[in-house]
Structures are given as C-alpha cells and as structure tokens.
Amino acid sequence: MPVSYAGTVAEHTATRETVGLFDVSHLGKALVRGPGAAAYVNAALTNDLNRIGPGKAQYTLCCTEAGGVIDDLIAYYVSDDEIFLVPNAANTAAVVAELQKHAPAGLTITDEHRSYAVLAVQGPKSADVLDALGLPTDMDYMGYADAEYDGVFVRVCRTGYTGEHGYELLPAWDRAGVVFDALVAAVRAAGGEPAGLGARDTLRTEMGYPLHGHELSLDISPLQARCGWAIGWKKDAFWGRDALLAEKEAGPSRVLRGLKAVGRGVLRADLAVLGPGASEATGDKPGDTRIGTTTSGTFSPTLKVGIALALIDTAHDIADGQRVNVDVRGRAVECEVVKPPFVAAKTR
C-alpha cells in the first residue's frame, strides 16, 4: 500500500466528501475454531463477546497479564465454534502465538493472512459503491454479511478506521484483484479516489483513533489510551484483568488527550508537551514543566491546523480548553487541549 496515489490531502478530502478506497491487505487475519471457540476468546480478550452474536463484529484488545496491549483487533463472531480475528499486521504472529499457547484441547488457532485481502471503502458514497457491485450494505454498525462478487467470496463489514460511514471487505486472497479493480472503477465513478497510508493516518488522527505502537503498546494500557469502553469489566476472566482492575481503581497515571494547534506549526509524535505546573521549590515557570508526550501528530486537512494525540500526566489536572505548549524543534507551539474526535464521527 503506497503512502499516497494522488496526494494525501486529495485522498483525505475525497474520503470525507465522497469516497475513498484503501487496500489494507497487510492487516492480519486469524481463525479460532473448534468447540467453545467463542467462550475461549471471550476469556482471553478484553471485550465481552456475549454482547454480540453471529453476524456481528467487535473491537477488542489482547493484553498481557501486566495490562499492556499486545494488540487491538476486530473479532468477527461467526458462530459459537468459530471466531475470525483481524489484528494489526506487525502483531499477528504474537496474537496467534498467545492464543495457541493457552488454547484448550480441541481448539485450533491458525494464521489466515494469505486467505483474505482487506479492502476498505469509506465515505458518504461508500454504500453507492457497494451497491454498484451488488454487495450488501444494509447492516448495522459493526454488523457483517457474507456475499459473492463475480464468484469471489467477500465478507462485508460495516466498520472502518476513518470516522466515516464505510465498509471493510474481506475477499478471498487469490482473487482479490478482481474485487479491487471493480471497486476502483466504482469509486472513481462516484467521484472518489484510491487512498494510501498517508490519508489513512490523517483520517484516523482526526477521529482520535488509537494506533498500536503509538497510543497503545506493551507500555500503554487501555485505560491510559481511553479504551476502557472495550473492556468487559464484569467478566470473570480476560488476560490482564487483575492489573487493569487495579489501575482502574487507582486511576491511570496518564491519559490520552487531543491537542489542537493555536499557533502555526505541524505537530508530530514524540514531542514534549509543556504546561502549567510551576513549582516554587524549583522555580519552574508556567509552560516550562513537561506534562506529557505526543503519541501521534499531523496537519488536519479538514480543520487546516496541526493536531496531535498526547499522553498527559494526570497529576497536572489539565482540563479541556486549557492551553499548553508543544516543543517543536525548540519552538513552543501553543495548543488547546480538546477531547477527540477533532471532527464529528459519521460511522453510524
């Protein structure tokens, strides 16, 4: 998948205003199959599979016993005996290995990466594009349906990573090109564009969606990333339960916040966030105290300003609307603390 085809801003704008097509086949795929597959996955991953059933998908997390995040992924509930998983590309082997390590007898966990491609059709005209191919569109958010296009099996799910109304298609790998070519023609007929990794990142950052390795990691817990909503707190078991319950009780030491530049400057990851917290004992001036670190940053094509996600220390009690500074190559860029998303979501 290229960084861009026609340019990141053009592809971003097409997705927000018409439709964008993303080939994200690098995403992993895995299958848990056998008697009690759903019960096993439910006892391993954070979210509660009992909230959904066949024909539905769910965002969930695979955690360590210490509460760190091995990966965040989508679980497709096929049946009580079959759960299909879509993890991030770099973490698929780790997720599969962890599931295999703890699996009871009778269950098989397989890496299905070369079984399916993943094509995301996102934007206001995404349903029109799928209609043109005769693919299903009438499902609730996070619902999915299995279908065919030109004899090719395609799983279609009402989800995505852009904040727009959209779909993710999983066609059979060996004939995915047939589906992709048809989608390109339909997307361009609808006034849209194929889109690359650059637009995928600006779109997800505008929504405040976490990216593993940035907002989630072995060192960044779901609570710190504000993903506590994806945890089935009332479940008897899931990996990392005790550590996460303890962190919830104590309160996380840092939490993910949004930053919107007031002054000029493009924000990036791994920049120091400076803000109030002057100490009479040390003589620090307001604005000199490091209160956090950016995890992702970009120029927002929608808002025409720099935006970032940042982990902010909770000890500093920073409120939404407050001003802080981000150190961009030695220059202080003033930013407003905001609650993501930066632009309104249209997923539902």
Short mmCIF file of C-alpha atoms in Angstrom, two decimals:
data_model
loop_
_atom_site.label_atom_id
_atom_site.label_comp_id
_atom_site.label_asym_id
_atom_site.label_seq_id
_atom_site.Cartn_x
_atom_site.Cartn_y
_atom_site.Cartn_z
CA MET A 1 0.00 0.00 0.00
CA PRO A 2 1.58 3.32 -1.04
CA VAL A 3 1.71 6.41 1.15
CA SER A 4 -0.44 8.10 -1.48
CA TYR A 5 -1.72 7.82 -5.03
CA ALA A 6 -2.85 11.35 -5.97
CA GLY A 7 -1.68 13.09 -2.77
CA THR A 8 -2.65 12.69 0.88
CA VAL A 9 -4.80 15.82 1.13
CA ALA A 10 -6.78 14.98 -2.01
CA GLU A 11 -7.37 11.42 -0.82
CA HIS A 12 -8.32 12.58 2.67
CA THR A 13 -10.79 15.10 1.25
CA ALA A 14 -12.29 12.53 -1.12
CA THR A 15 -12.92 10.19 1.80
CA ARG A 16 -14.58 12.90 3.89
CA GLU A 17 -16.66 14.29 0.99
CA THR A 18 -17.29 11.37 -1.41
CA VAL A 19 -15.49 8.04 -1.02
CA GLY A 20 -12.01 6.59 -0.62
CA LEU A 21 -10.72 3.08 -1.30
CA PHE A 22 -7.94 1.67 0.89
CA ASP A 23 -6.08 -1.59 0.22
CA VAL A 24 -5.20 -2.60 3.77
CA SER A 25 -4.49 -6.24 2.99
CA HIS A 26 -1.36 -6.03 5.14
CA LEU A 27 -3.69 -6.38 8.15
CA GLY A 28 -3.50 -9.77 9.79
CA LYS A 29 -6.19 -12.45 9.81
CA ALA A 30 -6.53 -15.36 12.20
CA LEU A 31 -9.11 -18.02 12.94
CA VAL A 32 -10.08 -19.66 16.23
CA ARG A 33 -12.11 -22.78 15.50
CA GLY A 34 -13.48 -25.69 17.49
CA PRO A 35 -15.92 -26.44 20.30
CA GLY A 36 -16.15 -23.45 22.62
CA ALA A 37 -14.11 -21.10 20.42
CA ALA A 38 -16.20 -18.06 21.38
CA ALA A 39 -16.00 -18.88 25.09
CA TYR A 40 -12.22 -19.23 24.87
CA VAL A 41 -11.74 -15.94 23.01
CA ASN A 42 -14.07 -14.24 25.49
CA ALA A 43 -11.91 -15.46 28.39
CA ALA A 44 -8.76 -14.20 26.65
CA LEU A 45 -9.54 -10.84 25.01
CA THR A 46 -10.87 -7.80 26.87
CA ASN A 47 -14.26 -7.04 25.35
CA ASP A 48 -17.34 -9.11 26.12
CA LEU A 49 -18.30 -11.32 23.17
CA ASN A 50 -21.58 -12.08 24.94
CA ARG A 51 -22.68 -8.56 23.94
CA ILE A 52 -22.79 -9.67 20.30
CA GLY A 53 -23.56 -12.82 18.32
CA PRO A 54 -23.26 -14.28 14.82
CA GLY A 55 -23.21 -11.63 12.11
CA LYS A 56 -21.61 -9.03 14.38
CA ALA A 57 -18.05 -7.81 14.91
CA GLN A 58 -16.42 -6.22 17.95
CA TYR A 59 -13.39 -4.08 18.74
CA THR A 60 -11.30 -5.74 21.45
CA LEU A 61 -7.79 -5.92 22.92
CA CYS A 62 -5.28 -8.67 23.54
CA CYS A 63 -3.39 -7.78 26.72
CA THR A 64 -0.54 -9.12 28.81
CA GLU A 65 -1.15 -10.09 32.42
CA ALA A 66 0.55 -6.79 33.34
CA GLY A 67 -2.13 -4.85 31.45
CA GLY A 68 -0.04 -3.88 28.43
CA VAL A 69 -1.52 -4.21 24.96
CA ILE A 70 -0.17 -6.90 22.64
CA ASP A 71 -2.62 -5.67 20.00
CA ASP A 72 -6.03 -4.19 19.34
CA LEU A 73 -8.15 -6.07 16.82
CA ILE A 74 -11.59 -6.78 15.41
CA ALA A 75 -13.32 -10.06 16.33
CA TYR A 76 -15.94 -11.42 13.93
CA TYR A 77 -18.46 -13.71 15.66
CA VAL A 78 -19.13 -16.42 13.06
CA SER A 79 -20.56 -18.98 15.48
CA ASP A 80 -20.00 -20.29 18.99
CA ASP A 81 -17.35 -22.53 17.45
CA GLU A 82 -15.68 -20.04 15.10
CA ILE A 83 -14.24 -16.56 15.74
CA PHE A 84 -12.41 -14.73 12.95
CA LEU A 85 -9.87 -12.10 14.04
CA VAL A 86 -8.29 -9.14 12.24
CA PRO A 87 -5.21 -7.95 14.18
CA ASN A 88 -2.58 -5.44 13.10
CA ALA A 89 -0.01 -6.71 10.62
CA ALA A 90 3.06 -6.49 12.85
CA ASN A 91 1.33 -8.16 15.80
CA THR A 92 -0.45 -11.08 14.13
CA ALA A 93 2.23 -13.64 14.98
CA ALA A 94 2.25 -12.53 18.63
CA VAL A 95 -1.56 -12.72 18.92
CA VAL A 96 -1.71 -16.13 17.26
CA ALA A 97 1.13 -17.45 19.43
CA GLU A 98 -0.53 -16.24 22.62
CA LEU A 99 -3.87 -17.76 21.68
CA GLN A 100 -2.20 -21.05 20.73
CA LYS A 101 -0.23 -21.12 23.98
CA HIS A 102 -3.32 -21.05 26.18
CA ALA A 103 -5.81 -22.88 23.96
CA PRO A 104 -7.58 -25.91 25.43
CA ALA A 105 -7.59 -29.25 23.62
CA GLY A 106 -9.89 -29.34 20.62
CA LEU A 107 -9.32 -25.75 19.50
CA THR A 108 -7.17 -24.74 16.53
CA ILE A 109 -5.77 -21.25 16.05
CA THR A 110 -4.41 -20.57 12.58
CA ASP A 111 -2.79 -17.63 10.81
CA GLU A 112 -5.04 -16.91 7.81
CA HIS A 113 -3.12 -13.95 6.39
CA ARG A 114 -2.92 -15.34 2.84
CA SER A 115 -6.56 -16.43 2.86
CA TYR A 116 -8.15 -12.98 2.69
CA ALA A 117 -7.35 -9.48 1.48
CA VAL A 118 -8.83 -6.41 3.22
CA LEU A 119 -10.28 -3.52 1.18
CA ALA A 120 -11.83 -0.54 2.97
CA VAL A 121 -14.46 1.60 1.22
CA GLN A 122 -15.02 4.72 3.32
CA GLY A 123 -17.02 7.91 2.91
CA PRO A 124 -20.52 9.31 2.32
CA LYS A 125 -20.85 7.47 -1.01
CA SER A 126 -19.45 4.15 0.22
CA ALA A 127 -22.87 2.44 0.09
CA ASP A 128 -23.32 3.61 -3.51
CA VAL A 129 -20.05 1.96 -4.44
CA LEU A 130 -21.01 -1.37 -2.90
CA ASP A 131 -24.50 -1.14 -4.43
CA ALA A 132 -22.86 -0.81 -7.85
CA LEU A 133 -21.17 -4.18 -7.27
CA GLY A 134 -24.30 -5.82 -5.88
CA LEU A 135 -22.72 -6.22 -2.44
CA PRO A 136 -24.73 -5.90 0.80
CA THR A 137 -24.87 -2.53 2.57
CA ASP A 138 -27.94 -2.77 4.81
CA MET A 139 -26.38 -3.77 8.11
CA ASP A 140 -25.96 -2.03 11.44
CA TYR A 141 -22.64 -0.56 12.51
CA MET A 142 -20.25 -3.45 13.27
CA GLY A 143 -22.57 -5.89 11.54
CA TYR A 144 -21.31 -8.06 8.68
CA ALA A 145 -22.63 -10.28 5.90
CA ASP A 146 -21.02 -12.87 3.63
CA ALA A 147 -21.57 -12.44 -0.10
CA GLU A 148 -20.05 -13.04 -3.55
CA TYR A 149 -18.83 -10.79 -6.34
CA ASP A 150 -18.17 -12.40 -9.72
CA GLY A 151 -17.83 -15.76 -8.00
CA VAL A 152 -15.41 -14.41 -5.35
CA PHE A 153 -16.30 -14.86 -1.66
CA VAL A 154 -16.43 -11.48 0.12
CA ARG A 155 -17.13 -10.78 3.80
CA VAL A 156 -18.55 -7.24 4.14
CA CYS A 157 -18.50 -5.44 7.50
CA ARG A 158 -19.90 -2.01 8.39
CA THR A 159 -16.79 -0.67 10.03
CA GLY A 160 -13.60 1.24 9.26
CA TYR A 161 -10.82 3.46 10.54
CA THR A 162 -11.80 6.88 9.19
CA GLY A 163 -14.86 8.00 11.18
CA GLU A 164 -16.97 7.98 8.02
CA HIS A 165 -19.83 5.69 7.03
CA GLY A 166 -17.95 2.82 5.47
CA TYR A 167 -17.29 -0.84 4.93
CA GLU A 168 -14.37 -3.24 5.14
CA LEU A 169 -14.40 -6.05 2.59
CA LEU A 170 -12.52 -9.31 3.02
CA PRO A 171 -12.39 -11.07 -0.36
CA ALA A 172 -10.64 -14.37 -0.95
CA TRP A 173 -6.90 -13.56 -1.33
CA ASP A 174 -6.24 -15.35 -4.61
CA ARG A 175 -8.95 -13.40 -6.48
CA ALA A 176 -8.94 -10.14 -4.54
CA GLY A 177 -7.65 -8.28 -7.62
CA VAL A 178 -10.98 -8.83 -9.36
CA VAL A 179 -12.81 -7.14 -6.50
CA PHE A 180 -10.24 -4.35 -6.17
CA ASP A 181 -10.39 -3.44 -9.86
CA ALA A 182 -14.20 -3.31 -9.76
CA LEU A 183 -14.08 -1.12 -6.65
CA VAL A 184 -11.59 1.29 -8.24
CA ALA A 185 -13.95 1.80 -11.19
CA ALA A 186 -16.99 2.27 -8.94
CA VAL A 187 -15.15 4.63 -6.57
CA ARG A 188 -13.95 6.84 -9.43
CA ALA A 189 -17.45 6.83 -10.96
CA ALA A 190 -18.71 8.15 -7.61
CA GLY A 191 -16.14 10.95 -7.62
CA GLY A 192 -13.79 9.30 -5.14
CA GLU A 193 -10.17 8.17 -5.11
CA PRO A 194 -8.00 5.24 -4.11
CA ALA A 195 -6.24 6.32 -0.92
CA GLY A 196 -2.96 5.42 0.75
CA LEU A 197 -1.39 5.20 4.18
CA GLY A 198 -0.95 8.97 4.47
CA ALA A 199 -4.69 9.67 4.28
CA ARG A 200 -5.44 6.69 6.49
CA ASP A 201 -3.29 8.27 9.20
CA THR A 202 -4.67 11.82 8.91
CA LEU A 203 -8.25 10.48 8.91
CA ARG A 204 -7.78 8.27 11.97
CA THR A 205 -5.90 11.00 13.85
CA GLU A 206 -8.76 13.44 13.27
CA MET A 207 -11.02 10.85 14.91
CA GLY A 208 -8.63 10.22 17.81
CA TYR A 209 -8.49 6.51 16.95
CA PRO A 210 -5.52 4.75 18.57
CA LEU A 211 -2.76 3.13 16.53
CA HIS A 212 -0.81 0.33 18.14
CA GLY A 213 2.77 1.38 18.70
CA HIS A 214 1.64 4.97 19.24
CA GLU A 215 -1.44 5.21 21.51
CA LEU A 216 -1.42 1.55 22.59
CA SER A 217 1.56 -0.67 23.37
CA LEU A 218 3.01 -3.05 25.91
CA ASP A 219 3.74 0.09 27.97
CA ILE A 220 0.47 1.96 27.30
CA SER A 221 -2.61 0.37 28.84
CA PRO A 222 -6.19 0.54 27.51
CA LEU A 223 -7.14 2.85 30.37
CA GLN A 224 -4.34 5.27 29.53
CA ALA A 225 -5.49 5.22 25.89
CA ARG A 226 -9.14 5.82 26.92
CA CYS A 227 -10.15 2.40 25.60
CA GLY A 228 -11.77 1.26 28.83
CA TRP A 229 -15.07 1.04 26.94
CA ALA A 230 -13.62 -2.00 25.12
CA ILE A 231 -13.18 -3.94 28.36
CA GLY A 232 -15.82 -6.28 29.77
CA TRP A 233 -15.25 -5.26 33.37
CA LYS A 234 -17.93 -7.64 34.67
CA LYS A 235 -16.36 -10.71 33.03
CA ASP A 236 -14.79 -13.27 35.32
CA ALA A 237 -11.69 -13.57 33.20
CA PHE A 238 -9.61 -11.95 30.47
CA TRP A 239 -5.87 -11.54 30.09
CA GLY A 240 -4.66 -8.62 32.21
CA ARG A 241 -7.88 -8.40 34.24
CA ASP A 242 -6.29 -8.06 37.70
CA ALA A 243 -3.75 -5.44 36.59
CA LEU A 244 -6.36 -3.39 34.73
CA LEU A 245 -8.84 -3.53 37.61
CA ALA A 246 -6.09 -2.28 39.93
CA GLU A 247 -5.23 0.54 37.54
CA LYS A 248 -8.89 1.46 37.22
CA GLU A 249 -9.23 1.60 41.00
CA ALA A 250 -6.13 3.74 41.45
CA GLY A 251 -6.70 5.84 38.34
CA PRO A 252 -4.23 5.85 35.43
CA SER A 253 -1.10 7.96 35.86
CA ARG A 254 -1.55 9.42 32.36
CA VAL A 255 -4.38 9.63 29.84
CA LEU A 256 -4.72 10.30 26.13
CA ARG A 257 -5.80 13.84 25.21
CA GLY A 258 -6.25 15.77 21.99
CA LEU A 259 -4.19 18.87 21.13
CA LYS A 260 -5.20 21.43 18.50
CA ALA A 261 -2.59 23.99 17.49
CA VAL A 262 -3.48 27.62 18.10
CA GLY A 263 -0.22 28.90 16.71
CA ARG A 264 1.46 27.83 13.48
CA GLY A 265 3.21 24.50 13.44
CA VAL A 266 2.81 20.91 12.38
CA LEU A 267 2.73 18.51 15.33
CA ARG A 268 4.42 15.12 15.24
CA ALA A 269 4.87 12.14 17.56
CA ASP A 270 7.35 12.08 20.46
CA LEU A 271 7.30 15.82 21.19
CA ALA A 272 7.35 17.24 24.72
CA VAL A 273 4.09 18.78 25.96
CA LEU A 274 4.75 21.68 28.31
CA GLY A 275 2.20 23.30 30.56
CA PRO A 276 1.15 24.62 33.95
CA GLY A 277 2.72 23.09 36.99
CA ALA A 278 5.26 25.65 38.16
CA SER A 279 6.88 24.76 41.45
CA GLU A 280 8.00 27.40 43.93
CA ALA A 281 10.58 24.94 45.15
CA THR A 282 12.24 24.51 41.76
CA GLY A 283 11.47 27.92 40.31
CA ASP A 284 9.95 26.50 37.13
CA LYS A 285 7.91 28.95 35.10
CA PRO A 286 4.43 28.05 33.86
CA GLY A 287 4.85 26.49 30.47
CA ASP A 288 8.30 25.08 31.27
CA THR A 289 7.06 21.95 33.03
CA ARG A 290 6.88 18.79 30.95
CA ILE A 291 3.43 17.29 31.44
CA GLY A 292 3.33 14.71 28.67
CA THR A 293 4.41 13.49 25.25
CA THR A 294 2.68 13.45 21.88
CA THR A 295 1.95 9.98 20.51
CA SER A 296 0.73 10.99 17.03
CA GLY A 297 0.60 14.29 15.20
CA THR A 298 -0.26 15.65 11.78
CA PHE A 299 -1.74 18.56 9.84
CA SER A 300 -5.52 18.17 9.73
CA PRO A 301 -6.76 18.65 6.13
CA THR A 302 -10.29 19.13 7.47
CA LEU A 303 -9.52 21.73 10.15
CA LYS A 304 -6.47 23.25 8.42
CA VAL A 305 -4.46 23.22 11.67
CA GLY A 306 -1.96 20.98 13.38
CA ILE A 307 -3.43 18.31 15.66
CA ALA A 308 -1.96 15.68 17.94
CA LEU A 309 -2.77 12.97 20.42
CA ALA A 310 -0.74 13.06 23.60
CA LEU A 311 -0.37 11.14 26.84
CA ILE A 312 -0.74 13.73 29.61
CA ASP A 313 0.18 13.07 33.24
CA THR A 314 -2.99 13.09 35.33
CA ALA A 315 -1.13 14.67 38.26
CA HIS A 316 -1.25 18.01 36.43
CA ASP A 317 -5.10 18.06 36.24
CA ILE A 318 -5.24 19.58 32.76
CA ALA A 319 -8.77 20.46 31.63
CA ASP A 320 -10.28 20.58 28.15
CA GLY A 321 -10.00 24.10 26.75
CA GLN A 322 -6.77 24.78 28.60
CA ARG A 323 -3.71 25.99 26.68
CA VAL A 324 -0.41 24.12 26.67
CA ASN A 325 2.74 24.30 24.56
CA VAL A 326 4.35 21.64 22.39
CA ASP A 327 8.10 21.83 21.85
CA VAL A 328 8.59 21.61 18.09
CA ARG A 329 12.34 21.69 17.42
CA GLY A 330 12.91 24.18 20.22
CA ARG A 331 9.92 26.36 19.32
CA ALA A 332 6.87 26.45 21.57
CA VAL A 333 3.66 25.87 19.59
CA GLU A 334 0.60 26.86 21.61
CA CYS A 335 -2.19 24.27 21.59
CA GLU A 336 -5.66 23.89 23.04
CA VAL A 337 -6.44 20.69 24.93
CA VAL A 338 -9.56 19.09 23.40
CA LYS A 339 -11.47 15.85 23.71
CA PRO A 340 -11.26 13.79 20.49
CA PRO A 341 -12.66 13.37 17.94
CA PHE A 342 -11.43 16.57 16.33
CA VAL A 343 -14.24 16.29 13.75
CA ALA A 344 -17.65 14.67 14.19
CA ALA A 345 -17.84 10.92 13.53
CA LYS A 346 -20.35 9.71 10.93
CA THR A 347 -19.89 5.97 11.40
CA ARG A 348 -23.45 5.31 12.48
#
